Tab-separated table of C-alpha atoms in Angstrom:
chain	number	residue	atom	x	y	z
A	1	UNK	CA	-18.421	10.326	7.638
A	2	UNK	CA	-15.517	9.241	5.651
A	3	UNK	CA	-14.265	6.063	6.763
A	4	UNK	CA	-10.776	4.346	5.744
A	5	UNK	CA	-9.388	1.558	4.053
A	6	UNK	CA	-9.105	-0.650	7.475
A	7	UNK	CA	-12.443	-0.250	8.104
A	8	UNK	CA	-14.357	-1.325	4.720
A	9	UNK	CA	-11.428	-4.071	4.658
A	10	UNK	CA	-12.024	-5.882	8.261
A	11	UNK	CA	-16.164	-5.341	7.263
A	12	UNK	CA	-15.480	-6.971	4.374
A	13	UNK	CA	-14.331	-10.136	6.012
A	14	UNK	CA	-17.727	-11.026	7.587
A	15	UNK	CA	-19.079	-11.454	4.150
A	16	UNK	CA	-18.269	-15.280	4.751
A	17	UNK	CA	-19.922	-15.574	8.366
A	18	UNK	CA	-19.497	-14.513	11.763
A	19	UNK	CA	-15.693	-13.767	13.492
A	20	UNK	CA	-13.831	-12.795	16.799
A	21	UNK	CA	-11.543	-10.071	16.663
A	22	UNK	CA	-8.298	-11.652	16.630
A	23	UNK	CA	-9.591	-13.929	13.635
A	24	UNK	CA	-9.890	-10.796	11.336
A	25	UNK	CA	-6.625	-9.934	12.276
A	26	UNK	CA	-5.179	-13.084	11.174
A	27	UNK	CA	-7.540	-13.324	8.308
A	28	UNK	CA	-6.691	-9.900	7.052
A	29	UNK	CA	-3.141	-10.762	7.116
A	30	UNK	CA	-3.673	-13.828	5.378
A	31	UNK	CA	-5.523	-12.310	2.572
A	32	UNK	CA	-3.217	-9.397	1.813
A	33	UNK	CA	-0.061	-11.897	1.774
A	34	UNK	CA	1.429	-9.968	4.723
A	35	UNK	CA	1.365	-6.401	2.975
A	36	UNK	CA	-1.596	-4.792	5.318
A	37	UNK	CA	-0.822	-6.284	9.092
A	38	UNK	CA	-2.901	-4.484	11.883
A	39	UNK	CA	-1.726	-4.624	15.811
A	40	UNK	CA	-4.812	-6.240	17.641
A	41	UNK	CA	-5.437	-3.104	19.046
A	42	UNK	CA	-6.157	-1.291	15.455
A	43	UNK	CA	-8.474	-4.494	15.259
A	44	UNK	CA	-10.854	-4.173	18.286
A	45	UNK	CA	-10.890	-0.448	17.969
A	46	UNK	CA	-12.602	-1.014	14.363
A	47	UNK	CA	-14.610	-3.520	15.188
A	48	UNK	CA	-15.856	-1.477	18.090
A	49	UNK	CA	-16.782	1.378	15.656
A	50	UNK	CA	-18.290	-1.142	13.206
A	51	UNK	CA	-20.587	-2.247	16.042
A	52	UNK	CA	-21.103	1.695	17.429
A	53	UNK	CA	-22.322	2.438	13.477
A	54	UNK	CA	-24.479	-0.832	13.338
A	55	UNK	CA	-22.507	-2.684	10.604
A	56	UNK	CA	-21.820	-5.685	12.722
A	57	UNK	CA	-23.660	-6.858	15.737
A	58	UNK	CA	-22.875	-9.592	18.227
A	59	UNK	CA	-24.057	-13.098	17.877
A	60	UNK	CA	-22.999	-15.171	21.234
A	61	UNK	CA	-19.751	-16.604	22.242
A	62	UNK	CA	-17.748	-19.240	20.523
A	63	UNK	CA	-16.741	-22.685	22.224
A	64	UNK	CA	-13.710	-20.723	23.404
A	65	UNK	CA	-15.778	-18.016	24.844
A	66	UNK	CA	-14.471	-15.356	22.390
A	67	UNK	CA	-17.197	-12.946	21.436
A	68	UNK	CA	-18.356	-13.586	17.925
A	69	UNK	CA	-19.616	-10.349	15.637
A	70	UNK	CA	-21.810	-10.933	12.489
A	71	UNK	CA	-22.436	-8.393	9.507
A	72	UNK	CA	-26.083	-6.769	9.658
A	73	UNK	CA	-27.977	-5.861	6.737
A	74	UNK	CA	-27.253	-2.209	7.382
A	75	UNK	CA	-23.436	-3.226	6.825
A	76	UNK	CA	-24.320	-5.438	3.936
A	77	UNK	CA	-25.756	-2.506	2.169
A	78	UNK	CA	-22.758	-0.082	3.016
A	79	UNK	CA	-20.495	-2.770	2.439
A	80	UNK	CA	-22.004	-3.119	-1.397
A	81	UNK	CA	-22.063	0.857	-1.785
A	82	UNK	CA	-18.222	0.623	-0.837
A	83	UNK	CA	-17.611	-1.972	-3.717
A	84	UNK	CA	-19.615	-0.142	-6.045
A	85	UNK	CA	-18.275	3.377	-5.226
A	86	UNK	CA	-14.574	4.303	-7.268
A	87	UNK	CA	-11.544	5.619	-5.068
A	88	UNK	CA	-11.317	9.123	-5.759
A	89	UNK	CA	-8.317	11.455	-6.229
A	90	UNK	CA	-8.701	12.411	-2.529
A	91	UNK	CA	-7.319	8.576	-1.454
A	92	UNK	CA	-4.573	8.323	-4.457
A	93	UNK	CA	-2.639	12.155	-3.643
A	94	UNK	CA	-1.565	11.169	-0.242
A	95	UNK	CA	1.901	9.996	-1.022
A	96	UNK	CA	5.018	11.056	1.239
A	97	UNK	CA	7.221	10.931	-2.326
A	98	UNK	CA	4.799	13.325	-3.786
A	99	UNK	CA	4.859	15.683	-0.950
A	100	UNK	CA	8.947	15.436	-0.634
A	101	UNK	CA	9.203	16.304	-4.208
A	102	UNK	CA	6.801	19.079	-4.383
A	103	UNK	CA	8.643	20.577	-1.469
A	104	UNK	CA	12.001	19.764	-2.663
A	105	UNK	CA	11.442	21.586	-6.055
A	106	UNK	CA	10.806	24.730	-4.101
A	107	UNK	CA	13.360	24.596	-2.070
A	108	UNK	CA	16.506	26.435	-2.521
A	109	UNK	CA	19.515	24.161	-2.739
A	110	UNK	CA	17.665	21.177	-2.307
A	111	UNK	CA	19.207	18.342	-4.638
A	112	UNK	CA	16.349	17.086	-6.501
A	113	UNK	CA	18.083	14.954	-8.710
A	114	UNK	CA	19.838	13.010	-5.849
A	115	UNK	CA	16.523	12.581	-4.357
A	116	UNK	CA	15.052	11.120	-7.604
A	117	UNK	CA	18.114	9.033	-8.044
A	118	UNK	CA	17.878	7.533	-4.482
A	119	UNK	CA	14.317	6.795	-4.914
A	120	UNK	CA	15.076	5.475	-8.174
A	121	UNK	CA	17.225	2.670	-7.020
A	122	UNK	CA	15.162	1.957	-4.171
A	123	UNK	CA	12.004	1.711	-6.319
A	124	UNK	CA	13.618	-0.638	-8.395
A	125	UNK	CA	14.875	-3.216	-5.596
A	126	UNK	CA	10.974	-3.007	-4.629
A	127	UNK	CA	9.985	-4.324	-8.053
A	128	UNK	CA	12.649	-6.902	-7.906
A	129	UNK	CA	11.528	-8.343	-4.314
A	130	UNK	CA	7.885	-7.891	-5.613
A	131	UNK	CA	9.062	-9.703	-8.984
A	132	UNK	CA	10.554	-12.335	-6.706
A	133	UNK	CA	7.445	-12.813	-4.474
A	134	UNK	CA	4.979	-13.214	-7.198
A	135	UNK	CA	7.082	-15.606	-9.395
A	136	UNK	CA	6.998	-17.671	-6.226
A	137	UNK	CA	3.539	-17.631	-5.500
A	138	UNK	CA	0.778	-20.377	-6.025
A	139	UNK	CA	-1.690	-18.978	-8.744
A	140	UNK	CA	-4.191	-21.500	-7.533
A	141	UNK	CA	-4.112	-20.652	-3.762
A	142	UNK	CA	-2.647	-16.913	-3.586
A	143	UNK	CA	-4.487	-15.189	-6.618
A	144	UNK	CA	-5.567	-12.367	-3.896
A	145	UNK	CA	-1.858	-12.102	-3.019
A	146	UNK	CA	-0.621	-11.985	-7.042
A	147	UNK	CA	-3.164	-9.450	-7.654
A	148	UNK	CA	-2.161	-7.119	-4.904
A	149	UNK	CA	1.654	-7.466	-6.204
A	150	UNK	CA	0.578	-6.768	-9.539
A	151	UNK	CA	-1.136	-3.733	-8.148
A	152	UNK	CA	2.481	-2.648	-6.824
A	153	UNK	CA	4.442	-3.452	-9.279
A	154	UNK	CA	2.380	-1.465	-12.054
A	155	UNK	CA	2.480	1.423	-9.281
A	156	UNK	CA	6.105	1.446	-9.241
A	157	UNK	CA	6.577	1.096	-13.053
A	158	UNK	CA	4.116	4.280	-12.900
A	159	UNK	CA	6.481	5.469	-10.369
A	160	UNK	CA	9.502	5.360	-11.906
A	161	UNK	CA	8.343	7.128	-15.441
A	162	UNK	CA	7.184	9.741	-12.990
A	163	UNK	CA	10.797	10.292	-11.260
A	164	UNK	CA	12.134	10.345	-14.705
A	165	UNK	CA	9.611	13.021	-15.871
A	166	UNK	CA	10.537	14.930	-12.607
A	167	UNK	CA	14.271	14.789	-13.218
A	168	UNK	CA	13.886	16.029	-17.020
A	169	UNK	CA	11.490	18.798	-16.210
A	170	UNK	CA	14.314	20.275	-13.115
A	171	UNK	CA	16.733	20.005	-15.545
A	172	UNK	CA	15.359	21.723	-18.316
A	173	UNK	CA	14.062	24.302	-15.935
A	174	UNK	CA	17.637	24.674	-14.666
A	175	UNK	CA	19.182	25.039	-18.096
A	176	UNK	CA	16.650	27.851	-19.186
A	177	UNK	CA	17.798	29.711	-16.050
A	178	UNK	CA	21.185	29.495	-16.530
A	179	UNK	CA	21.732	27.549	-13.404
A	180	UNK	CA	24.965	24.802	-13.313
A	181	UNK	CA	23.337	21.552	-14.072
A	182	UNK	CA	23.973	19.004	-11.442
A	183	UNK	CA	26.687	16.056	-12.012
A	184	UNK	CA	25.713	13.370	-14.582
A	185	UNK	CA	23.474	10.268	-13.483
A	186	UNK	CA	24.992	7.066	-14.616
A	187	UNK	CA	21.876	5.654	-15.840
A	188	UNK	CA	22.904	2.752	-17.712
A	189	UNK	CA	20.879	-0.623	-16.661
A	190	UNK	CA	24.089	-2.176	-15.334
A	191	UNK	CA	24.737	0.681	-12.886
A	192	UNK	CA	20.908	0.934	-11.765
A	193	UNK	CA	21.077	-2.942	-11.216
A	194	UNK	CA	24.529	-2.987	-9.270
A	195	UNK	CA	22.777	-0.381	-6.982
A	196	UNK	CA	19.472	-2.033	-6.363
A	197	UNK	CA	21.783	-4.723	-5.323
A	198	UNK	CA	23.469	-2.656	-2.325
A	199	UNK	CA	22.087	-3.811	1.327
A	200	UNK	CA	19.633	-1.360	2.642
A	201	UNK	CA	20.647	1.468	4.727
A	202	UNK	CA	20.497	0.524	8.650
A	203	UNK	CA	17.034	0.910	9.963
A	204	UNK	CA	15.567	-0.078	6.416
A	205	UNK	CA	14.232	-3.519	5.704
């Protein structure tokens, strides 16, 4: 049975000793710098599945009456296997942005260039935010958080290169087909930076 990242992330938290449900939620939030926050219901649902599958077991209650869980030998073996197994293409390919653009390039009248430009501005805004967060992080106390930020920043750099590739490919094919080219995009660094400084649209954080 295929298990998701939440399943493994919570199981890994038991490596340093027994824990109760809400403690798992707090520790996951702390270790990921708030980037991977779960509600209490998700935590307890996952914890029930870990217990059902024999990966954790109850070990009594703490002084406050909370049920404590600890990783089992079966859980330790499964966790070791997860750490040793590379992430496959199936986990990487489920991207809303990839799906949006894959559909847009084959949809009549879809403004692919506009979609690309809007995403570029948003990705640059995110890059600026992550850069600022990393600058303010404590290298001694927040190493895991900094590594997560590095991952997000490298992913954004790759995304921006991919957006450039899509835009160039669409323009080339439109020219080859004799279709009118879209209005030119102001790609000057200053212009993009000004756009990135604009506040997010209503309903976006």
